[in-house]
Each structure stands twice: as structure tokens, then as C-alpha cells.
mmCIF file with all atom_site columns, C-alpha atoms in Angstrom:
data_model
loop_
_atom_site.group_PDB
_atom_site.id
_atom_site.type_symbol
_atom_site.label_atom_id
_atom_site.label_alt_id
_atom_site.label_comp_id
_atom_site.label_asym_id
_atom_site.label_entity_id
_atom_site.label_seq_id
_atom_site.pdbx_PDB_ins_code
_atom_site.Cartn_x
_atom_site.Cartn_y
_atom_site.Cartn_z
_atom_site.occupancy
_atom_site.B_iso_or_equiv
_atom_site.pdbx_formal_charge
_atom_site.auth_seq_id
_atom_site.auth_comp_id
_atom_site.auth_asym_id
_atom_site.auth_atom_id
_atom_site.pdbx_PDB_model_num
ATOM 1   C CA . ALA A 1 1   ? 16.596  -0.348  -7.263  1.00 84.00 ? 1194 ALA A CA 1
ATOM 2   C CA . GLN A 1 2   ? 15.145  -1.303  -3.934  1.00 89.00 ? 1195 GLN A CA 1
ATOM 3   C CA . THR A 1 3   ? 13.386  -4.610  -3.442  1.00 95.00 ? 1196 THR A CA 1
ATOM 4   C CA . VAL A 1 4   ? 11.331  -6.104  -0.646  1.00 97.00 ? 1197 VAL A CA 1
ATOM 5   C CA . THR A 1 5   ? 11.062  -9.855  -0.193  1.00 97.00 ? 1198 THR A CA 1
ATOM 6   C CA . GLN A 1 6   ? 8.580   -11.772 1.900   1.00 98.00 ? 1199 GLN A CA 1
ATOM 7   C CA . SER A 1 7   ? 9.420   -15.439 1.683   1.00 96.00 ? 1200 SER A CA 1
ATOM 8   C CA . GLN A 1 8   ? 6.361   -16.785 3.493   1.00 96.00 ? 1201 GLN A CA 1
ATOM 9   C CA . PRO A 1 9   ? 3.255   -16.663 1.280   1.00 96.00 ? 1202 PRO A CA 1
ATOM 10  C CA . GLU A 1 10  ? 1.068   -18.045 4.074   1.00 97.00 ? 1203 GLU A CA 1
ATOM 11  C CA . MET A 1 11  ? 1.358   -18.693 7.782   1.00 97.00 ? 1204 MET A CA 1
ATOM 12  C CA . SER A 1 12  ? -0.933  -19.994 10.476  1.00 98.00 ? 1205 SER A CA 1
ATOM 13  C CA . VAL A 1 13  ? -0.881  -19.435 14.200  1.00 98.00 ? 1206 VAL A CA 1
ATOM 14  C CA . GLN A 1 14  ? -3.031  -20.580 17.051  1.00 98.00 ? 1207 GLN A CA 1
ATOM 15  C CA . GLU A 1 15  ? -5.091  -17.919 18.738  1.00 97.00 ? 1208 GLU A CA 1
ATOM 16  C CA . ALA A 1 16  ? -3.228  -16.331 21.682  1.00 97.00 ? 1209 ALA A CA 1
ATOM 17  C CA . GLU A 1 17  ? 0.114   -17.579 20.391  1.00 98.00 ? 1210 GLU A CA 1
ATOM 18  C CA . THR A 1 18  ? 2.973   -15.557 18.932  1.00 98.00 ? 1211 THR A CA 1
ATOM 19  C CA . VAL A 1 19  ? 3.927   -15.471 15.283  1.00 98.00 ? 1212 VAL A CA 1
ATOM 20  C CA . THR A 1 20  ? 6.774   -13.832 13.377  1.00 98.00 ? 1213 THR A CA 1
ATOM 21  C CA . LEU A 1 21  ? 6.531   -12.712 9.774   1.00 98.00 ? 1214 LEU A CA 1
ATOM 22  C CA . SER A 1 22  ? 9.760   -12.353 7.849   1.00 98.00 ? 1215 SER A CA 1
ATOM 23  C CA . CYS A 1 23  ? 10.872  -9.603  5.520   1.00 98.00 ? 1216 CYS A CA 1
ATOM 24  C CA . THR A 1 24  ? 14.164  -8.801  3.877   1.00 98.00 ? 1217 THR A CA 1
ATOM 25  C CA . TYR A 1 25  ? 14.971  -5.874  1.676   1.00 98.00 ? 1218 TYR A CA 1
ATOM 26  C CA . ASP A 1 26  ? 17.725  -4.673  -0.546  1.00 97.00 ? 1219 ASP A CA 1
ATOM 27  C CA . THR A 1 27  ? 18.886  -1.087  -0.813  1.00 95.00 ? 1220 THR A CA 1
ATOM 28  C CA . SER A 1 28  ? 22.038  0.920   -1.217  1.00 93.00 ? 1221 SER A CA 1
ATOM 29  C CA . GLU A 1 29  ? 20.588  3.816   0.751   1.00 91.00 ? 1222 GLU A CA 1
ATOM 30  C CA . SER A 1 30  ? 21.479  4.480   4.350   1.00 90.00 ? 1223 SER A CA 1
ATOM 31  C CA . ASP A 1 31  ? 18.385  6.418   5.312   1.00 91.00 ? 1224 ASP A CA 1
ATOM 32  C CA . TYR A 1 32  ? 14.944  4.990   4.737   1.00 94.00 ? 1225 TYR A CA 1
ATOM 33  C CA . TYR A 1 33  ? 11.735  3.864   6.384   1.00 95.00 ? 1226 TYR A CA 1
ATOM 34  C CA . LEU A 1 34  ? 10.220  0.438   6.746   1.00 97.00 ? 1227 LEU A CA 1
ATOM 35  C CA . PHE A 1 35  ? 6.586   -0.395  7.312   1.00 97.00 ? 1228 PHE A CA 1
ATOM 36  C CA . TRP A 1 36  ? 4.258   -3.267  7.951   1.00 98.00 ? 1229 TRP A CA 1
ATOM 37  C CA . TYR A 1 37  ? 0.778   -2.872  6.533   1.00 97.00 ? 1230 TYR A CA 1
ATOM 38  C CA . LYS A 1 38  ? -2.202  -5.070  7.195   1.00 98.00 ? 1231 LYS A CA 1
ATOM 39  C CA . GLN A 1 39  ? -4.891  -5.712  4.584   1.00 97.00 ? 1232 GLN A CA 1
ATOM 40  C CA . PRO A 1 40  ? -7.916  -7.486  6.060   1.00 96.00 ? 1233 PRO A CA 1
ATOM 41  C CA . PRO A 1 41  ? -10.691 -8.978  3.910   1.00 94.00 ? 1234 PRO A CA 1
ATOM 42  C CA . SER A 1 42  ? -12.187 -5.488  3.544   1.00 93.00 ? 1235 SER A CA 1
ATOM 43  C CA . ARG A 1 43  ? -9.002  -4.673  1.576   1.00 94.00 ? 1236 ARG A CA 1
ATOM 44  C CA . GLN A 1 44  ? -8.469  -1.407  3.455   1.00 95.00 ? 1237 GLN A CA 1
ATOM 45  C CA . MET A 1 45  ? -4.738  -0.918  3.951   1.00 96.00 ? 1238 MET A CA 1
ATOM 46  C CA . ILE A 1 46  ? -3.895  -0.319  7.591   1.00 96.00 ? 1239 ILE A CA 1
ATOM 47  C CA . LEU A 1 47  ? -0.512  0.802   8.857   1.00 95.00 ? 1240 LEU A CA 1
ATOM 48  C CA . VAL A 1 48  ? 0.591   -1.554  11.609  1.00 97.00 ? 1241 VAL A CA 1
ATOM 49  C CA . ILE A 1 49  ? 4.013   -0.246  12.494  1.00 97.00 ? 1242 ILE A CA 1
ATOM 50  C CA . ARG A 1 50  ? 6.869   1.777   11.072  1.00 95.00 ? 1243 ARG A CA 1
ATOM 51  C CA . GLN A 1 51  ? 10.588  1.926   11.662  1.00 97.00 ? 1244 GLN A CA 1
ATOM 52  C CA . GLU A 1 52  ? 13.043  4.655   10.839  1.00 94.00 ? 1245 GLU A CA 1
ATOM 53  C CA . ALA A 1 53  ? 16.342  3.219   9.656   1.00 94.00 ? 1246 ALA A CA 1
ATOM 54  C CA . TYR A 1 54  ? 18.380  5.668   11.717  1.00 94.00 ? 1247 TYR A CA 1
ATOM 55  C CA . LYS A 1 55  ? 16.795  4.409   14.911  1.00 94.00 ? 1248 LYS A CA 1
ATOM 56  C CA . GLN A 1 56  ? 18.448  1.431   16.526  1.00 90.00 ? 1249 GLN A CA 1
ATOM 57  C CA . GLN A 1 57  ? 15.552  0.781   18.842  1.00 95.00 ? 1250 GLN A CA 1
ATOM 58  C CA . ASN A 1 58  ? 12.951  -1.594  17.485  1.00 97.00 ? 1251 ASN A CA 1
ATOM 59  C CA . ALA A 1 59  ? 9.492   -0.121  17.063  1.00 97.00 ? 1252 ALA A CA 1
ATOM 60  C CA . THR A 1 60  ? 6.627   -1.451  19.159  1.00 97.00 ? 1253 THR A CA 1
ATOM 61  C CA . GLU A 1 61  ? 2.881   -0.884  18.929  1.00 95.00 ? 1254 GLU A CA 1
ATOM 62  C CA . ASN A 1 62  ? 0.956   -2.782  21.567  1.00 96.00 ? 1255 ASN A CA 1
ATOM 63  C CA . ARG A 1 63  ? 1.039   -6.464  20.509  1.00 98.00 ? 1256 ARG A CA 1
ATOM 64  C CA . PHE A 1 64  ? 3.085   -5.722  17.406  1.00 98.00 ? 1257 PHE A CA 1
ATOM 65  C CA . SER A 1 65  ? 6.835   -5.349  17.431  1.00 98.00 ? 1258 SER A CA 1
ATOM 66  C CA . VAL A 1 66  ? 9.602   -5.529  14.889  1.00 98.00 ? 1259 VAL A CA 1
ATOM 67  C CA . ASN A 1 67  ? 13.089  -6.946  14.822  1.00 98.00 ? 1260 ASN A CA 1
ATOM 68  C CA . PHE A 1 68  ? 15.063  -4.532  12.685  1.00 97.00 ? 1261 PHE A CA 1
ATOM 69  C CA . GLN A 1 69  ? 18.499  -5.745  11.683  1.00 97.00 ? 1262 GLN A CA 1
ATOM 70  C CA . LYS A 1 70  ? 19.949  -3.024  9.472   1.00 96.00 ? 1263 LYS A CA 1
ATOM 71  C CA . ALA A 1 71  ? 23.174  -4.762  8.588   1.00 95.00 ? 1264 ALA A CA 1
ATOM 72  C CA . ALA A 1 72  ? 21.317  -7.915  7.604   1.00 97.00 ? 1265 ALA A CA 1
ATOM 73  C CA . LYS A 1 73  ? 18.577  -5.867  5.891   1.00 97.00 ? 1266 LYS A CA 1
ATOM 74  C CA . SER A 1 74  ? 15.960  -7.772  7.789   1.00 98.00 ? 1267 SER A CA 1
ATOM 75  C CA . PHE A 1 75  ? 12.701  -6.443  9.197   1.00 98.00 ? 1268 PHE A CA 1
ATOM 76  C CA . SER A 1 76  ? 10.468  -9.051  10.814  1.00 98.00 ? 1269 SER A CA 1
ATOM 77  C CA . LEU A 1 77  ? 7.115   -8.483  12.484  1.00 98.00 ? 1270 LEU A CA 1
ATOM 78  C CA . LYS A 1 78  ? 6.180   -10.231 15.689  1.00 98.00 ? 1271 LYS A CA 1
ATOM 79  C CA . ILE A 1 79  ? 2.544   -10.476 16.680  1.00 98.00 ? 1272 ILE A CA 1
ATOM 80  C CA . SER A 1 80  ? 1.984   -11.484 20.278  1.00 98.00 ? 1273 SER A CA 1
ATOM 81  C CA . ASP A 1 81  ? -1.227  -12.894 21.737  1.00 98.00 ? 1274 ASP A CA 1
ATOM 82  C CA . SER A 1 82  ? -2.660  -13.415 18.249  1.00 98.00 ? 1275 SER A CA 1
ATOM 83  C CA . GLN A 1 83  ? -6.323  -12.589 17.877  1.00 97.00 ? 1276 GLN A CA 1
ATOM 84  C CA . LEU A 1 84  ? -8.879  -13.624 15.282  1.00 97.00 ? 1277 LEU A CA 1
ATOM 85  C CA . GLY A 1 85  ? -8.954  -10.052 14.031  1.00 97.00 ? 1278 GLY A CA 1
ATOM 86  C CA . ASP A 1 86  ? -5.294  -10.306 13.109  1.00 98.00 ? 1279 ASP A CA 1
ATOM 87  C CA . ALA A 1 87  ? -6.163  -12.575 10.211  1.00 98.00 ? 1280 ALA A CA 1
ATOM 88  C CA . ALA A 1 88  ? -5.173  -10.636 7.117   1.00 98.00 ? 1281 ALA A CA 1
ATOM 89  C CA . MET A 1 89  ? -2.610  -10.141 4.420   1.00 98.00 ? 1282 MET A CA 1
ATOM 90  C CA . TYR A 1 90  ? 0.511   -8.461  5.774   1.00 98.00 ? 1283 TYR A CA 1
ATOM 91  C CA . PHE A 1 91  ? 2.761   -6.418  3.529   1.00 98.00 ? 1284 PHE A CA 1
ATOM 92  C CA . CYS A 1 92  ? 6.264   -5.334  4.331   1.00 98.00 ? 1285 CYS A CA 1
ATOM 93  C CA . ALA A 1 93  ? 7.142   -2.040  2.673   1.00 97.00 ? 1286 ALA A CA 1
ATOM 94  C CA . TYR A 1 94  ? 10.090  0.252   2.052   1.00 96.00 ? 1287 TYR A CA 1
ATOM 95  C CA . ARG A 1 95  ? 10.271  3.986   1.496   1.00 93.00 ? 1288 ARG A CA 1
ATOM 96  C CA . SER A 1 96  ? 13.302  6.056   0.747   1.00 89.00 ? 1289 SER A CA 1
ATOM 97  C CA . ALA A 1 97  ? 13.989  8.995   3.043   1.00 84.00 ? 1290 ALA A CA 1
ATOM 98  C CA . GLY A 1 98  ? 14.839  11.107  0.058   1.00 75.00 ? 1291 GLY A CA 1
ATOM 99  C CA . LYS A 1 99  ? 12.611  13.059  -2.250  1.00 68.00 ? 1292 LYS A CA 1
ATOM 100 C CA . ASP A 1 100 ? 11.190  9.927   -3.852  1.00 65.00 ? 1293 ASP A CA 1
ATOM 101 C CA . ASP A 1 101 ? 8.225   9.116   -1.647  1.00 77.00 ? 1294 ASP A CA 1
ATOM 102 C CA . LYS A 1 102 ? 7.125   5.949   -3.390  1.00 88.00 ? 1295 LYS A CA 1
ATOM 103 C CA . ILE A 1 103 ? 6.443   2.935   -1.230  1.00 93.00 ? 1296 ILE A CA 1
ATOM 104 C CA . ILE A 1 104 ? 7.719   -0.419  -2.425  1.00 94.00 ? 1297 ILE A CA 1
ATOM 105 C CA . PHE A 1 105 ? 5.674   -3.355  -1.203  1.00 96.00 ? 1298 PHE A CA 1
ATOM 106 C CA . GLY A 1 106 ? 6.620   -6.969  -0.741  1.00 97.00 ? 1299 GLY A CA 1
ATOM 107 C CA . LYS A 1 107 ? 4.375   -9.700  -2.105  1.00 96.00 ? 1300 LYS A CA 1
ATOM 108 C CA . GLY A 1 108 ? 2.674   -10.231 1.206   1.00 97.00 ? 1301 GLY A CA 1
ATOM 109 C CA . THR A 1 109 ? 2.121   -12.968 3.757   1.00 98.00 ? 1302 THR A CA 1
ATOM 110 C CA . ARG A 1 110 ? -1.361  -14.243 4.422   1.00 98.00 ? 1303 ARG A CA 1
ATOM 111 C CA . LEU A 1 111 ? -1.820  -14.886 8.113   1.00 98.00 ? 1304 LEU A CA 1
ATOM 112 C CA . HIS A 1 112 ? -4.453  -17.344 9.322   1.00 98.00 ? 1305 HIS A CA 1
ATOM 113 C CA . ILE A 1 113 ? -5.498  -17.407 12.961  1.00 98.00 ? 1306 ILE A CA 1
ATOM 114 C CA . LEU A 1 114 ? -6.634  -20.808 14.196  1.00 97.00 ? 1307 LEU A CA 1
ATOM 115 C CA . PRO A 1 115 ? -9.273  -20.722 16.956  1.00 93.00 ? 1308 PRO A CA 1
ATOM 116 C CA . GLY B 2 1   ? -8.051  12.224  10.969  1.00 70.00 ? 15   GLY B CA 1
ATOM 117 C CA . ALA B 2 2   ? -6.340  11.532  7.623   1.00 87.00 ? 16   ALA B CA 1
ATOM 118 C CA . VAL B 2 3   ? -9.278  9.889   5.892   1.00 93.00 ? 17   VAL B CA 1
ATOM 119 C CA . VAL B 2 4   ? -9.201  9.063   2.208   1.00 96.00 ? 18   VAL B CA 1
ATOM 120 C CA . SER B 2 5   ? -12.324 8.055   0.322   1.00 97.00 ? 19   SER B CA 1
ATOM 121 C CA . GLN B 2 6   ? -12.828 6.488   -3.065  1.00 98.00 ? 20   GLN B CA 1
ATOM 122 C CA . HIS B 2 7   ? -15.854 6.499   -5.282  1.00 97.00 ? 21   HIS B CA 1
ATOM 123 C CA . PRO B 2 8   ? -17.302 4.252   -6.483  1.00 97.00 ? 22   PRO B CA 1
ATOM 124 C CA . SER B 2 9   ? -16.428 1.277   -4.339  1.00 97.00 ? 23   SER B CA 1
ATOM 125 C CA . TRP B 2 10  ? -17.446 -1.110  -7.119  1.00 97.00 ? 24   TRP B CA 1
ATOM 126 C CA . VAL B 2 11  ? -18.124 -0.417  -10.763 1.00 97.00 ? 25   VAL B CA 1
ATOM 127 C CA . ILE B 2 12  ? -19.083 -2.665  -13.654 1.00 97.00 ? 26   ILE B CA 1
ATOM 128 C CA . CYS B 2 13  ? -18.644 -1.368  -17.161 1.00 96.00 ? 27   CYS B CA 1
ATOM 129 C CA . LYS B 2 14  ? -18.809 -2.731  -20.643 1.00 97.00 ? 28   LYS B CA 1
ATOM 130 C CA . SER B 2 15  ? -15.750 -3.337  -22.743 1.00 97.00 ? 29   SER B CA 1
ATOM 131 C CA . GLY B 2 16  ? -14.800 -0.280  -24.747 1.00 97.00 ? 30   GLY B CA 1
ATOM 132 C CA . THR B 2 17  ? -16.278 2.270   -22.371 1.00 97.00 ? 31   THR B CA 1
ATOM 133 C CA . SER B 2 18  ? -14.424 4.581   -20.001 1.00 97.00 ? 32   SER B CA 1
ATOM 134 C CA . VAL B 2 19  ? -14.799 4.699   -16.267 1.00 98.00 ? 33   VAL B CA 1
ATOM 135 C CA . LYS B 2 20  ? -13.685 7.323   -13.752 1.00 97.00 ? 34   LYS B CA 1
ATOM 136 C CA . ILE B 2 21  ? -12.622 6.614   -10.180 1.00 98.00 ? 35   ILE B CA 1
ATOM 137 C CA . GLU B 2 22  ? -12.383 9.437   -7.664  1.00 97.00 ? 36   GLU B CA 1
ATOM 138 C CA . CYS B 2 23  ? -10.015 9.668   -4.732  1.00 96.00 ? 37   CYS B CA 1
ATOM 139 C CA . ARG B 2 24  ? -10.607 12.334  -2.086  1.00 96.00 ? 38   ARG B CA 1
ATOM 140 C CA . SER B 2 25  ? -8.711  13.354  1.008   1.00 94.00 ? 39   SER B CA 1
ATOM 141 C CA . LEU B 2 26  ? -11.503 14.327  3.395   1.00 95.00 ? 40   LEU B CA 1
ATOM 142 C CA . ASP B 2 27  ? -9.724  16.110  6.216   1.00 90.00 ? 41   ASP B CA 1
ATOM 143 C CA . PHE B 2 28  ? -6.371  17.152  4.863   1.00 90.00 ? 42   PHE B CA 1
ATOM 144 C CA . GLN B 2 29  ? -4.838  18.616  1.753   1.00 90.00 ? 43   GLN B CA 1
ATOM 145 C CA . ALA B 2 30  ? -2.970  16.023  -0.221  1.00 89.00 ? 44   ALA B CA 1
ATOM 146 C CA . THR B 2 31  ? 0.107   17.337  -1.969  1.00 87.00 ? 45   THR B CA 1
ATOM 147 C CA . THR B 2 32  ? 0.725   13.925  -3.475  1.00 91.00 ? 46   THR B CA 1
ATOM 148 C CA . MET B 2 33  ? -1.618  11.146  -4.443  1.00 93.00 ? 47   MET B CA 1
ATOM 149 C CA . PHE B 2 34  ? -0.737  7.663   -5.563  1.00 95.00 ? 48   PHE B CA 1
ATOM 150 C CA . TRP B 2 35  ? -2.649  5.145   -7.605  1.00 97.00 ? 49   TRP B CA 1
ATOM 151 C CA . TYR B 2 36  ? -2.128  1.410   -7.169  1.00 97.00 ? 50   TYR B CA 1
ATOM 152 C CA . ARG B 2 37  ? -3.490  -1.636  -8.848  1.00 97.00 ? 51   ARG B CA 1
ATOM 153 C CA . GLN B 2 38  ? -3.938  -4.924  -7.039  1.00 96.00 ? 52   GLN B CA 1
ATOM 154 C CA . PHE B 2 39  ? -4.740  -8.232  -8.691  1.00 92.00 ? 53   PHE B CA 1
ATOM 155 C CA . PRO B 2 40  ? -6.333  -11.009 -6.615  1.00 89.00 ? 54   PRO B CA 1
ATOM 156 C CA . LYS B 2 41  ? -3.968  -12.424 -4.013  1.00 87.00 ? 55   LYS B CA 1
ATOM 157 C CA . GLN B 2 42  ? -1.167  -10.168 -5.165  1.00 92.00 ? 56   GLN B CA 1
ATOM 158 C CA . SER B 2 43  ? 0.592   -7.124  -3.857  1.00 94.00 ? 57   SER B CA 1
ATOM 159 C CA . LEU B 2 44  ? -0.034  -3.482  -4.661  1.00 95.00 ? 58   LEU B CA 1
ATOM 160 C CA . MET B 2 45  ? 1.566   -2.267  -7.836  1.00 95.00 ? 59   MET B CA 1
ATOM 161 C CA . LEU B 2 46  ? 2.178   1.465   -8.091  1.00 95.00 ? 60   LEU B CA 1
ATOM 162 C CA . MET B 2 47  ? 0.739   2.848   -11.293 1.00 96.00 ? 61   MET B CA 1
ATOM 163 C CA . ALA B 2 48  ? 1.442   6.550   -10.969 1.00 95.00 ? 62   ALA B CA 1
ATOM 164 C CA . THR B 2 49  ? 2.178   9.426   -8.648  1.00 93.00 ? 63   THR B CA 1
ATOM 165 C CA . SER B 2 50  ? 0.412   12.723  -9.007  1.00 90.00 ? 64   SER B CA 1
ATOM 166 C CA . ASN B 2 51  ? 1.078   16.113  -7.503  1.00 87.00 ? 65   ASN B CA 1
ATOM 167 C CA . GLU B 2 52  ? -1.563  18.801  -7.402  1.00 81.00 ? 66   GLU B CA 1
ATOM 168 C CA . GLY B 2 53  ? -1.514  20.936  -10.495 1.00 80.00 ? 67   GLY B CA 1
ATOM 169 C CA . SER B 2 54  ? 1.076   18.963  -12.397 1.00 83.00 ? 68   SER B CA 1
ATOM 170 C CA . LYS B 2 55  ? 1.139   15.972  -14.681 1.00 87.00 ? 69   LYS B CA 1
ATOM 171 C CA . ALA B 2 56  ? 1.226   12.540  -13.176 1.00 92.00 ? 70   ALA B CA 1
ATOM 172 C CA . THR B 2 57  ? 4.389   10.472  -13.204 1.00 93.00 ? 71   THR B CA 1
ATOM 173 C CA . TYR B 2 58  ? 3.682   6.989   -14.468 1.00 95.00 ? 72   TYR B CA 1
ATOM 174 C CA . GLU B 2 59  ? 5.579   3.857   -13.571 1.00 94.00 ? 73   GLU B CA 1
ATOM 175 C CA . GLN B 2 60  ? 7.303   1.917   -16.275 1.00 94.00 ? 74   GLN B CA 1
ATOM 176 C CA . GLY B 2 61  ? 4.889   -0.250  -18.220 1.00 94.00 ? 75   GLY B CA 1
ATOM 177 C CA . VAL B 2 62  ? 1.781   1.715   -17.314 1.00 96.00 ? 76   VAL B CA 1
ATOM 178 C CA . GLU B 2 63  ? 0.009   3.151   -20.352 1.00 94.00 ? 77   GLU B CA 1
ATOM 179 C CA . LYS B 2 64  ? -0.469  6.868   -19.880 1.00 94.00 ? 78   LYS B CA 1
ATOM 180 C CA . ASP B 2 65  ? -3.161  7.138   -22.505 1.00 94.00 ? 79   ASP B CA 1
ATOM 181 C CA . LYS B 2 66  ? -5.147  4.319   -21.023 1.00 96.00 ? 80   LYS B CA 1
ATOM 182 C CA . PHE B 2 67  ? -4.964  5.348   -17.376 1.00 97.00 ? 81   PHE B CA 1
ATOM 183 C CA . LEU B 2 68  ? -5.561  9.076   -17.249 1.00 96.00 ? 82   LEU B CA 1
ATOM 184 C CA . ILE B 2 69  ? -4.815  10.699  -13.925 1.00 94.00 ? 83   ILE B CA 1
ATOM 185 C CA . ASN B 2 70  ? -5.885  14.174  -12.957 1.00 91.00 ? 84   ASN B CA 1
ATOM 186 C CA . HIS B 2 71  ? -4.992  15.858  -9.665  1.00 88.00 ? 85   HIS B CA 1
ATOM 187 C CA . ALA B 2 72  ? -6.899  19.092  -10.076 1.00 83.00 ? 86   ALA B CA 1
ATOM 188 C CA . SER B 2 73  ? -7.090  20.093  -6.440  1.00 90.00 ? 87   SER B CA 1
ATOM 189 C CA . LEU B 2 74  ? -5.434  19.353  -3.131  1.00 90.00 ? 88   LEU B CA 1
ATOM 190 C CA . THR B 2 75  ? -8.292  17.074  -2.160  1.00 93.00 ? 89   THR B CA 1
ATOM 191 C CA . LEU B 2 76  ? -9.210  15.273  -5.355  1.00 94.00 ? 90   LEU B CA 1
ATOM 192 C CA . SER B 2 77  ? -7.495  13.005  -7.822  1.00 94.00 ? 91   SER B CA 1
ATOM 193 C CA . THR B 2 78  ? -9.220  11.005  -10.510 1.00 95.00 ? 92   THR B CA 1
ATOM 194 C CA . LEU B 2 79  ? -8.213  7.915   -12.442 1.00 97.00 ? 93   LEU B CA 1
ATOM 195 C CA . THR B 2 80  ? -9.968  7.352   -15.749 1.00 97.00 ? 94   THR B CA 1
ATOM 196 C CA . VAL B 2 81  ? -9.635  3.977   -17.387 1.00 97.00 ? 95   VAL B CA 1
ATOM 197 C CA . THR B 2 82  ? -10.226 4.632   -21.067 1.00 97.00 ? 96   THR B CA 1
ATOM 198 C CA . SER B 2 83  ? -11.541 2.052   -23.508 1.00 96.00 ? 97   SER B CA 1
ATOM 199 C CA . ALA B 2 84  ? -11.653 -0.527  -20.758 1.00 97.00 ? 98   ALA B CA 1
ATOM 200 C CA . HIS B 2 85  ? -11.075 -4.195  -21.510 1.00 96.00 ? 99   HIS B CA 1
ATOM 201 C CA . PRO B 2 86  ? -11.659 -7.270  -19.364 1.00 96.00 ? 100  PRO B CA 1
ATOM 202 C CA . GLU B 2 87  ? -7.944  -7.425  -18.527 1.00 95.00 ? 101  GLU B CA 1
ATOM 203 C CA . ASP B 2 88  ? -8.321  -4.017  -16.838 1.00 96.00 ? 102  ASP B CA 1
ATOM 204 C CA . SER B 2 89  ? -10.565 -5.640  -14.257 1.00 97.00 ? 103  SER B CA 1
ATOM 205 C CA . SER B 2 90  ? -8.792  -5.225  -10.970 1.00 96.00 ? 104  SER B CA 1
ATOM 206 C CA . PHE B 2 91  ? -8.832  -3.539  -7.585  1.00 97.00 ? 105  PHE B CA 1
ATOM 207 C CA . TYR B 2 92  ? -7.634  0.053   -7.717  1.00 98.00 ? 106  TYR B CA 1
ATOM 208 C CA . ILE B 2 93  ? -6.398  1.750   -4.561  1.00 98.00 ? 107  ILE B CA 1
ATOM 209 C CA . CYS B 2 94  ? -5.412  5.352   -4.071  1.00 97.00 ? 108  CYS B CA 1
ATOM 210 C CA . SER B 2 95  ? -3.393  6.879   -1.288  1.00 96.00 ? 109  SER B CA 1
ATOM 211 C CA . ALA B 2 96  ? -2.613  10.431  -0.293  1.00 94.00 ? 110  ALA B CA 1
ATOM 212 C CA . SER B 2 97  ? 0.088   12.203  1.641   1.00 90.00 ? 111  SER B CA 1
ATOM 213 C CA . TYR B 2 98  ? 0.757   15.731  2.815   1.00 83.00 ? 112  TYR B CA 1
ATOM 214 C CA . TRP B 2 99  ? 4.431   16.498  3.099   1.00 74.00 ? 113  TRP B CA 1
ATOM 215 C CA . SER B 2 100 ? 4.632   13.384  5.158   1.00 70.00 ? 114  SER B CA 1
ATOM 216 C CA . LEU B 2 101 ? 6.284   10.018  4.978   1.00 72.00 ? 115  LEU B CA 1
ATOM 217 C CA . LEU B 2 102 ? 2.915   8.438   5.707   1.00 84.00 ? 116  LEU B CA 1
ATOM 218 C CA . GLN B 2 103 ? 0.502   7.542   2.955   1.00 90.00 ? 117  GLN B CA 1
ATOM 219 C CA . TYR B 2 104 ? -3.152  7.275   3.850   1.00 93.00 ? 118  TYR B CA 1
ATOM 220 C CA . PHE B 2 105 ? -4.998  4.714   1.824   1.00 96.00 ? 119  PHE B CA 1
ATOM 221 C CA . GLY B 2 106 ? -8.480  4.769   0.400   1.00 97.00 ? 120  GLY B CA 1
ATOM 222 C CA . PRO B 2 107 ? -10.769 1.737   0.680   1.00 97.00 ? 121  PRO B CA 1
ATOM 223 C CA . GLY B 2 108 ? -10.266 0.784   -2.953  1.00 97.00 ? 122  GLY B CA 1
ATOM 224 C CA . THR B 2 109 ? -12.450 0.419   -6.023  1.00 98.00 ? 123  THR B CA 1
ATOM 225 C CA . ARG B 2 110 ? -13.278 -2.886  -7.620  1.00 97.00 ? 124  ARG B CA 1
ATOM 226 C CA . LEU B 2 111 ? -13.516 -2.553  -11.395 1.00 98.00 ? 125  LEU B CA 1
ATOM 227 C CA . THR B 2 112 ? -15.158 -5.283  -13.431 1.00 97.00 ? 126  THR B CA 1
ATOM 228 C CA . VAL B 2 113 ? -15.141 -4.967  -17.203 1.00 97.00 ? 127  VAL B CA 1
ATOM 229 C CA . THR B 2 114 ? -17.577 -7.238  -19.024 1.00 96.00 ? 128  THR B CA 1
#
């Protein structure tokens, strides 16, 4: 069974600085998708970024980028120029590329932005 | 596009009663809908997956008779918590997908059982 591990329950970063959230996963599959979701205080889940395992190039969405290391099964999220609105719970997630379309979430990292 | 709504956003019910939560895909037809439960400061736990017109598939440990899921149309799925107890109090989130790897999440429903 696949697992997703986020080892940092909480992190803080100064506004305008850069922060990296860690995520590791375990799978025996070769084809899959990885996601980072953001859950602000409103509790609405928001997709931040996604990565297809077959792509070597790291995904980037504006200030958000990932460092995908397939061999190490690592998928970290880098947030540049942190803003107050980035304060939220961040979940790393895994989805098989096969028929099973369930998403497996990590336990989350709560990110605080210090003004 | 790809908006999912949930109703109600917050419900309070008395112990022993049943409560229904609706999940609607507003601008697309959802072939699959998912129901999650989230306790305070915890992650999302998948409860069940439902496909339109067929029975829901429940995750291990989730009581089928307590959490009734109906996916009667391509735009509506309902979760009914039967004979609710205080320990059922939680935040319930649905998501929907249409032949896509992306799941679109609803805003969630806070259930409080007194």
C-alpha cells in the first residue's frame, strides 16, 4: 500500500522569504501523480501544484515549485516570496495512475507566515 | 469551472437522529464522487468512493450502515449519517471528478452532534 509522509507538523517563515515543505512517499508503482494541496482556515481544499511521475522536469506554478526526486521518493514544495495569504495547512498527496483514482494524503504541515 | 458545492455548510443535530449532506457538481458531470472525513488538525480520511448509479465502495473500517452514500445522478451525491452520535461530529468533505485525475473539492460540512 502507498503511504505519504510529511515529517514537519508545523513550520514558520518570514514574509517574503522562501520556505520548503518536505514530503516522502512509498510506492511500488512506476506511474503515479503527486500533488500539493493547500487548506486555508476556510477549509476549502485548493490544488497548488501537481507532478506526473513520468516527467523529469519539476512542476512550477508561479511562486510554487517542487523538487521531485523519483528515486528517493521525495516531493518537496518550495514557496518563494512567502505572502500572508500562504498561511495554511499543506497536504502532500499521491494518486495512482491506474484505475484506482483514490488520493492518499499525508498528515499535513501547518505553515505560519510571520509579518 | 469545476465547482463543487455542499449543503449544508454546518449542521447541528441531536444524538440518535439522522442527517443528510448533499454534494453537487455545479458545472460538470461527476462520474466519481468521494467522501472524506477530517478531524480537527488532522488530515483527510477517505470514507468511500461512489460512482453514478452503482453502490459506493467503502474504505476499511467505515460502517456502511451508518454512513449511507447515494450517487443517484451525475451531479449529486448524498451522505446520510444515520443514528448520529457525538463521536460522529466532524468535518465532512466531498470531491468530484470526471474521467480526470483531478478531484474538485467541496467547501465541506461541519457536523455537530449534541
